[in-house]
Amino acid sequence: MIRKMAEMTWYELDELARDETLIFLPISPLEQHGPHLPVGLDLYGTEYLARRTAELFVFENPEWTVLLPPPMPLGSNAFDFPGGMFTRQRVLRDLLVDYCGALARHGFKNIVFMSVHGGTGHIVAMEEASEMINKKYDARTVSPTGALAMKFFSGAYEADLDRMLSKPLTQEEKDLLRNDWHAGRWETSLMLVIAADMVRSNYRELEPVVESDFRKVNDDLIRNIGGGAGYLGDPARATKEFGEAMVKLLVRDAVTIIEKIVVQGHAVGAQERSPLYDIPFMRTDFVRNSVAVGAGVLLTLLGGIPLVDAVMKGSLQIPGLDIAEKPKKDDE
């Protein structure tokens, strides 16, 4: 059974069996998607994929209840264009921990973060929040977005697409799909599935804009490549058929991940998240932790505990750095 969470009373929610209730949280920011797609694409797409994933999950696990809250217009690492609404990575992570904490305190500990926004910090923030919630509340929370995105960009879906589409992909199409970073063939096709009337007809006239090195994808690049139109990929090749095929593949793999973590009770591992999670400088607390470690090393080199004692007493004197409190003037 699938229910819209916002329409339920707290009495009805409290009657649900916690061990067989799964909550999907659709999370994506508003962000520009070229001259042909609405800024709400990620939010529309996330809500749609959450519902489709919930439908397949319940079909395979009919004893479960899935709750769908309203989509949350939240996200980080979006392109900074007019109409964009996004947060810092830390804010997103901490908001998700707080939101899910409110659910977990009342026994709702099976939670899935759904998103079609591919910002690297956004993906890592969701994965970090999932890990923190699982540890703090003994929950079963998972964010499959990163793992699915990596499969897409690695070409892992090409064989499936060849089988599902009326015409197999050419090698040129496969090469372009591996660089379909933003508002290209995939996202345009997704919007043709969800609401074709929101796709501006000029998408058929857009030339491919290609950047093969993902490390170069940033605000400066997207403002200067392809005339600064705001897309990276090949939107002109978008079709509803392609969108429907990709949705089926993503939903299939999302349900596999969810069942492994939530139903079977496995811990979230490398196969269920993005490799970005394991890159130290991608983590939310990287700078803060680096500063703390650096300060600790400095304290050790300069004398350790006696130095700390001097700092606490306000008696430390270092040329150019006066830590001792100065007397205040009368007018201060």
CSV table of C-alpha atoms in Angstrom, one decimal:
chain,number,residue,atom,x,y,z
A,1,MET,CA,0.0,0.0,0.0
A,2,ILE,CA,1.2,3.5,-0.9
A,3,ARG,CA,-0.1,6.5,1.0
A,4,LYS,CA,0.5,10.2,0.9
A,5,MET,CA,1.9,11.0,4.3
A,6,ALA,CA,0.7,14.6,4.4
A,7,GLU,CA,-2.9,13.5,4.1
A,8,MET,CA,-2.8,11.2,7.1
A,9,THR,CA,-3.6,12.0,10.7
A,10,TRP,CA,-1.1,11.3,13.4
A,11,TYR,CA,-3.4,8.6,14.8
A,12,GLU,CA,-3.3,6.8,11.4
A,13,LEU,CA,0.4,7.1,11.3
A,14,ASP,CA,0.8,5.8,14.8
A,15,GLU,CA,-1.2,2.7,13.9
A,16,LEU,CA,1.3,1.6,11.2
A,17,ALA,CA,3.6,-1.4,11.9
A,18,ARG,CA,7.0,0.3,12.1
A,19,ASP,CA,9.0,-2.8,10.8
A,20,GLU,CA,7.0,-2.8,7.6
A,21,THR,CA,6.7,0.9,6.9
A,22,LEU,CA,9.0,2.6,4.5
A,23,ILE,CA,9.3,6.4,4.0
A,24,PHE,CA,10.5,7.9,0.7
A,25,LEU,CA,12.0,11.4,1.0
A,26,PRO,CA,12.1,13.1,-2.4
A,27,ILE,CA,14.9,15.7,-2.2
A,28,SER,CA,16.1,18.0,-5.0
A,29,PRO,CA,16.7,21.8,-5.5
A,30,LEU,CA,15.4,24.2,-8.0
A,31,GLU,CA,18.1,24.7,-10.7
A,32,GLN,CA,18.5,25.9,-14.2
A,33,HIS,CA,18.3,23.2,-16.9
A,34,GLY,CA,19.1,25.0,-20.1
A,35,PRO,CA,16.8,27.0,-22.4
A,36,HIS,CA,14.4,24.1,-22.9
A,37,LEU,CA,13.6,22.7,-19.4
A,38,PRO,CA,12.0,24.1,-16.3
A,39,VAL,CA,14.0,25.0,-13.2
A,40,GLY,CA,11.9,22.5,-11.3
A,41,LEU,CA,13.0,19.5,-13.3
A,42,ASP,CA,14.9,17.8,-10.6
A,43,LEU,CA,12.0,18.2,-8.2
A,44,TYR,CA,9.5,16.9,-10.7
A,45,GLY,CA,11.8,14.0,-11.7
A,46,THR,CA,12.5,13.1,-8.1
A,47,GLU,CA,8.9,12.9,-7.1
A,48,TYR,CA,8.1,10.9,-10.2
A,49,LEU,CA,10.9,8.4,-9.6
A,50,ALA,CA,10.0,8.1,-5.9
A,51,ARG,CA,6.4,7.1,-6.8
A,52,ARG,CA,7.5,4.7,-9.5
A,53,THR,CA,10.0,3.1,-7.2
A,54,ALA,CA,7.4,2.9,-4.4
A,55,GLU,CA,5.0,1.1,-6.8
A,56,LEU,CA,7.5,-1.6,-7.7
A,57,PHE,CA,8.7,-2.0,-4.1
A,58,VAL,CA,5.1,-2.6,-2.9
A,59,PHE,CA,4.4,-4.9,-5.8
A,60,GLU,CA,7.4,-7.1,-4.7
A,61,ASN,CA,6.7,-6.6,-1.0
A,62,PRO,CA,2.9,-6.3,-0.6
A,63,GLU,CA,3.0,-6.6,3.2
A,64,TRP,CA,4.8,-3.2,3.4
A,65,THR,CA,3.3,0.3,3.5
A,66,VAL,CA,5.1,3.1,1.7
A,67,LEU,CA,4.6,6.7,2.8
A,68,LEU,CA,5.3,9.5,0.3
A,69,PRO,CA,5.8,12.9,2.0
A,70,PRO,CA,5.6,16.0,-0.2
A,71,PRO,CA,8.8,16.6,-2.2
A,72,MET,CA,11.4,18.7,-0.5
A,73,PRO,CA,12.9,21.6,-2.5
A,74,LEU,CA,16.3,21.2,-1.0
A,75,GLY,CA,19.7,20.5,-2.4
A,76,SER,CA,23.4,21.5,-2.7
A,77,ASN,CA,26.0,22.0,-5.4
A,78,ALA,CA,23.6,23.4,-8.1
A,79,PHE,CA,24.7,25.6,-10.9
A,80,ASP,CA,24.4,29.3,-9.8
A,81,PHE,CA,22.0,30.7,-12.4
A,82,PRO,CA,18.8,32.8,-12.0
A,83,GLY,CA,16.1,30.7,-10.4
A,84,GLY,CA,18.4,28.4,-8.5
A,85,MET,CA,17.6,27.6,-4.9
A,86,PHE,CA,20.1,25.5,-3.0
A,87,THR,CA,22.0,25.3,0.3
A,88,ARG,CA,25.5,24.5,1.5
A,89,GLN,CA,26.4,20.8,1.7
A,90,ARG,CA,26.5,21.0,5.5
A,91,VAL,CA,23.0,22.5,5.8
A,92,LEU,CA,21.5,19.8,3.6
A,93,ARG,CA,23.2,17.0,5.6
A,94,ASP,CA,22.2,18.4,8.9
A,95,LEU,CA,18.6,19.1,7.8
A,96,LEU,CA,18.2,15.5,6.7
A,97,VAL,CA,19.6,14.2,10.0
A,98,ASP,CA,17.1,16.4,11.9
A,99,TYR,CA,14.1,15.5,9.7
A,100,CYS,CA,14.9,11.8,9.9
A,101,GLY,CA,15.6,12.1,13.6
A,102,ALA,CA,12.1,13.3,14.1
A,103,LEU,CA,10.8,10.3,12.3
A,104,ALA,CA,13.1,7.8,14.0
A,105,ARG,CA,12.2,8.9,17.5
A,106,HIS,CA,8.7,7.6,16.8
A,107,GLY,CA,9.9,4.4,15.4
A,108,PHE,CA,10.0,5.2,11.7
A,109,LYS,CA,13.5,4.1,10.9
A,110,ASN,CA,13.1,2.7,7.3
A,111,ILE,CA,13.9,5.7,5.1
A,112,VAL,CA,15.0,6.2,1.5
A,113,PHE,CA,16.4,9.4,0.1
A,114,MET,CA,15.4,9.9,-3.5
A,115,SER,CA,16.9,12.5,-5.9
A,116,VAL,CA,17.7,13.0,-9.5
A,117,HIS,CA,20.0,16.0,-8.8
A,118,GLY,CA,23.5,14.9,-9.5
A,119,GLY,CA,25.5,17.6,-7.7
A,120,THR,CA,28.5,15.8,-6.1
A,121,GLY,CA,28.1,17.6,-2.7
A,122,HIS,CA,24.4,16.9,-2.8
A,123,ILE,CA,25.0,13.1,-3.3
A,124,VAL,CA,27.6,13.0,-0.6
A,125,ALA,CA,25.5,15.0,1.9
A,126,MET,CA,22.6,12.5,1.5
A,127,GLU,CA,25.0,9.5,1.9
A,128,GLU,CA,26.5,11.1,5.0
A,129,ALA,CA,23.1,11.8,6.5
A,130,SER,CA,22.1,8.2,5.9
A,131,GLU,CA,25.2,6.9,7.7
A,132,MET,CA,24.7,9.3,10.6
A,133,ILE,CA,21.0,8.4,11.0
A,134,ASN,CA,21.8,4.6,10.9
A,135,LYS,CA,24.4,4.9,13.6
A,136,LYS,CA,22.5,7.2,15.9
A,137,TYR,CA,19.1,5.5,15.7
A,138,ASP,CA,19.9,2.0,14.6
A,139,ALA,CA,17.9,2.8,11.5
A,140,ARG,CA,17.9,1.4,7.9
A,141,THR,CA,18.3,4.5,5.8
A,142,VAL,CA,19.8,4.5,2.3
A,143,SER,CA,20.4,6.9,-0.5
A,144,PRO,CA,20.7,5.1,-3.8
A,145,THR,CA,21.2,8.2,-6.0
A,146,GLY,CA,25.0,8.1,-6.2
A,147,ALA,CA,25.2,4.4,-7.0
A,148,LEU,CA,22.6,4.8,-9.8
A,149,ALA,CA,24.3,7.8,-11.2
A,150,MET,CA,27.7,6.1,-11.4
A,151,LYS,CA,26.1,3.1,-13.3
A,152,PHE,CA,24.6,5.5,-15.8
A,153,PHE,CA,27.7,7.5,-16.5
A,154,SER,CA,29.9,4.4,-16.7
A,155,GLY,CA,27.8,3.0,-19.5
A,156,ALA,CA,26.5,0.1,-17.4
A,157,TYR,CA,22.9,0.5,-18.8
A,158,GLU,CA,23.9,0.4,-22.5
A,159,ALA,CA,23.2,-3.3,-23.1
A,160,ASP,CA,19.8,-3.0,-21.4
A,161,LEU,CA,19.0,0.1,-23.5
A,162,ASP,CA,19.9,-1.7,-26.7
A,163,ARG,CA,17.5,-4.5,-25.8
A,164,MET,CA,14.7,-2.1,-24.7
A,165,LEU,CA,14.8,0.6,-27.4
A,166,SER,CA,13.3,0.1,-30.9
A,167,LYS,CA,16.8,1.0,-32.3
A,168,PRO,CA,20.1,0.1,-30.6
A,169,LEU,CA,22.3,2.9,-29.6
A,170,THR,CA,25.1,3.9,-31.9
A,171,GLN,CA,28.6,4.2,-30.6
A,172,GLU,CA,28.3,8.0,-31.0
A,173,GLU,CA,25.2,8.0,-28.8
A,174,LYS,CA,26.9,5.8,-26.2
A,175,ASP,CA,29.9,8.2,-26.0
A,176,LEU,CA,27.5,11.2,-25.7
A,177,LEU,CA,25.5,9.5,-22.9
A,178,ARG,CA,28.6,9.0,-20.8
A,179,ASN,CA,29.0,12.8,-20.9
A,180,ASP,CA,25.3,13.7,-20.5
A,181,TRP,CA,26.0,15.7,-17.4
A,182,HIS,CA,23.2,18.2,-17.3
A,183,ALA,CA,19.9,18.9,-19.1
A,184,GLY,CA,20.9,16.6,-21.9
A,185,ARG,CA,19.3,13.5,-23.4
A,186,TRP,CA,18.4,11.8,-20.2
A,187,GLU,CA,16.8,14.7,-18.3
A,188,THR,CA,15.0,16.0,-21.4
A,189,SER,CA,13.7,12.5,-22.0
A,190,LEU,CA,12.6,12.2,-18.4
A,191,MET,CA,10.6,15.4,-18.7
A,192,LEU,CA,9.0,14.2,-21.9
A,193,VAL,CA,7.7,11.3,-19.8
A,194,ILE,CA,6.5,13.3,-16.9
A,195,ALA,CA,5.1,16.5,-18.5
A,196,ALA,CA,6.0,16.9,-22.2
A,197,ASP,CA,4.2,20.3,-22.3
A,198,MET,CA,6.9,21.7,-20.0
A,199,VAL,CA,9.6,20.9,-22.5
A,200,ARG,CA,10.2,23.8,-24.9
A,201,SER,CA,10.2,22.7,-28.5
A,202,ASN,CA,13.6,24.3,-29.1
A,203,TYR,CA,15.2,21.2,-27.6
A,204,ARG,CA,15.2,19.6,-31.0
A,205,GLU,CA,17.4,22.4,-32.4
A,206,LEU,CA,20.1,22.3,-29.7
A,207,GLU,CA,23.5,21.2,-30.7
A,208,PRO,CA,25.5,18.7,-28.5
A,209,VAL,CA,27.6,20.4,-25.9
A,210,VAL,CA,30.3,18.0,-24.7
A,211,GLU,CA,32.8,18.0,-21.8
A,212,SER,CA,34.5,14.6,-21.3
A,213,ASP,CA,36.3,15.5,-18.1
A,214,PHE,CA,33.7,15.6,-15.2
A,215,ARG,CA,36.3,17.3,-13.0
A,216,LYS,CA,35.9,20.4,-15.2
A,217,VAL,CA,32.2,20.7,-14.8
A,218,ASN,CA,31.5,23.8,-12.8
A,219,ASP,CA,29.8,27.2,-13.0
A,220,ASP,CA,32.6,28.7,-15.1
A,221,LEU,CA,32.5,25.9,-17.6
A,222,ILE,CA,28.7,25.8,-18.1
A,223,ARG,CA,28.6,29.6,-18.5
A,224,ASN,CA,31.2,29.6,-21.3
A,225,ILE,CA,30.7,26.4,-23.2
A,226,GLY,CA,28.0,26.0,-25.8
A,227,GLY,CA,27.2,29.7,-25.7
A,228,GLY,CA,26.4,29.6,-22.0
A,229,ALA,CA,23.0,28.0,-22.6
A,230,GLY,CA,23.3,26.0,-19.4
A,231,TYR,CA,23.3,22.4,-20.6
A,232,LEU,CA,25.9,19.7,-21.1
A,233,GLY,CA,24.9,16.8,-23.3
A,234,ASP,CA,22.7,16.1,-26.3
A,235,PRO,CA,19.1,17.1,-25.6
A,236,ALA,CA,18.1,17.0,-29.3
A,237,ARG,CA,18.2,13.2,-29.2
A,238,ALA,CA,15.7,13.0,-26.3
A,239,THR,CA,12.6,10.8,-26.7
A,240,LYS,CA,9.8,9.6,-24.5
A,241,GLU,CA,10.9,6.1,-25.3
A,242,PHE,CA,14.4,6.6,-24.0
A,243,GLY,CA,13.0,8.3,-20.9
A,244,GLU,CA,10.6,5.4,-20.1
A,245,ALA,CA,13.4,2.8,-20.6
A,246,MET,CA,15.8,4.7,-18.3
A,247,VAL,CA,13.1,5.1,-15.6
A,248,LYS,CA,12.4,1.3,-15.7
A,249,LEU,CA,16.2,0.6,-15.3
A,250,LEU,CA,16.7,3.1,-12.5
A,251,VAL,CA,13.6,2.0,-10.6
A,252,ARG,CA,14.7,-1.7,-10.9
A,253,ASP,CA,18.1,-1.0,-9.5
A,254,ALA,CA,16.8,1.3,-6.8
A,255,VAL,CA,14.4,-1.3,-5.5
A,256,THR,CA,17.2,-3.9,-5.5
A,257,ILE,CA,19.3,-1.6,-3.3
A,258,ILE,CA,16.3,-0.7,-1.0
A,259,GLU,CA,15.4,-4.3,-0.5
A,260,LYS,CA,19.0,-5.3,0.4
A,261,ILE,CA,19.3,-2.5,3.0
A,262,VAL,CA,15.7,-2.1,4.4
A,263,VAL,CA,14.1,-5.5,4.0
A,264,GLN,CA,17.2,-7.9,4.3
A,265,GLY,CA,18.9,-5.7,6.9
A,266,HIS,CA,22.4,-5.4,5.3
A,267,ALA,CA,24.7,-2.5,6.1
A,268,VAL,CA,25.1,0.1,3.4
A,269,GLY,CA,28.3,-0.7,1.5
A,270,ALA,CA,30.3,0.5,-1.5
A,271,GLN,CA,27.8,-1.0,-3.9
A,272,GLU,CA,25.0,1.0,-2.5
A,273,ARG,CA,26.6,4.5,-2.6
A,274,SER,CA,28.8,6.6,-4.8
A,275,PRO,CA,32.7,6.4,-4.8
A,276,LEU,CA,32.6,10.1,-4.0
A,277,TYR,CA,31.7,9.2,-0.4
A,278,ASP,CA,35.2,7.7,0.1
A,279,ILE,CA,37.1,10.7,-1.2
A,280,PRO,CA,38.2,12.7,1.9
A,281,PHE,CA,37.9,16.2,0.4
A,282,MET,CA,34.3,15.5,-0.8
A,283,ARG,CA,33.2,15.0,2.8
A,284,THR,CA,31.3,17.8,4.5
A,285,ASP,CA,33.6,18.0,7.5
A,286,PHE,CA,36.9,17.8,5.5
A,287,VAL,CA,38.0,21.4,6.0
A,288,ARG,CA,37.0,21.4,9.7
A,289,ASN,CA,38.7,18.2,10.4
A,290,SER,CA,41.8,19.2,8.5
A,291,VAL,CA,42.0,22.4,10.5
A,292,ALA,CA,41.6,20.5,13.8
A,293,VAL,CA,44.3,18.0,12.8
A,294,GLY,CA,46.6,20.8,11.7
A,295,ALA,CA,46.1,22.6,15.0
A,296,GLY,CA,46.8,19.4,16.9
A,297,VAL,CA,50.1,18.9,15.0
A,298,LEU,CA,51.1,22.5,15.6
A,299,LEU,CA,50.4,22.2,19.3
A,300,THR,CA,52.5,19.1,19.5
A,301,LEU,CA,55.4,20.7,17.6
A,302,LEU,CA,55.3,23.8,19.8
A,303,GLY,CA,55.2,22.0,23.1
A,304,GLY,CA,52.0,20.2,23.5
A,305,ILE,CA,50.2,20.5,26.9
A,306,PRO,CA,52.3,23.4,28.3
A,307,LEU,CA,51.3,25.4,25.2
A,308,VAL,CA,47.6,24.6,25.7
A,309,ASP,CA,47.9,25.7,29.3
A,310,ALA,CA,49.4,29.0,28.2
A,311,VAL,CA,46.7,29.6,25.7
A,312,MET,CA,44.0,28.9,28.3
A,313,LYS,CA,45.7,31.3,30.7
A,314,GLY,CA,46.0,34.0,28.1
A,315,SER,CA,49.7,34.3,28.5
A,316,LEU,CA,50.9,33.0,25.1
A,317,GLN,CA,53.0,35.4,23.1
A,318,ILE,CA,53.9,34.7,19.5
A,319,PRO,CA,55.3,37.4,17.3
A,320,GLY,CA,52.4,38.9,15.3
A,321,LEU,CA,49.8,37.0,17.3
A,322,ASP,CA,48.7,38.4,20.6
A,323,ILE,CA,46.3,36.0,22.2
A,324,ALA,CA,46.4,37.5,25.7
A,325,GLU,CA,43.3,39.7,26.3
A,326,LYS,CA,44.0,43.4,26.2
A,327,PRO,CA,42.5,45.9,28.6
A,328,LYS,CA,39.4,47.6,27.2
A,329,LYS,CA,39.4,51.3,26.7
A,330,ASP,CA,36.7,53.3,28.5
A,331,ASP,CA,34.9,53.9,25.2
A,332,GLU,CA,34.8,50.3,24.1
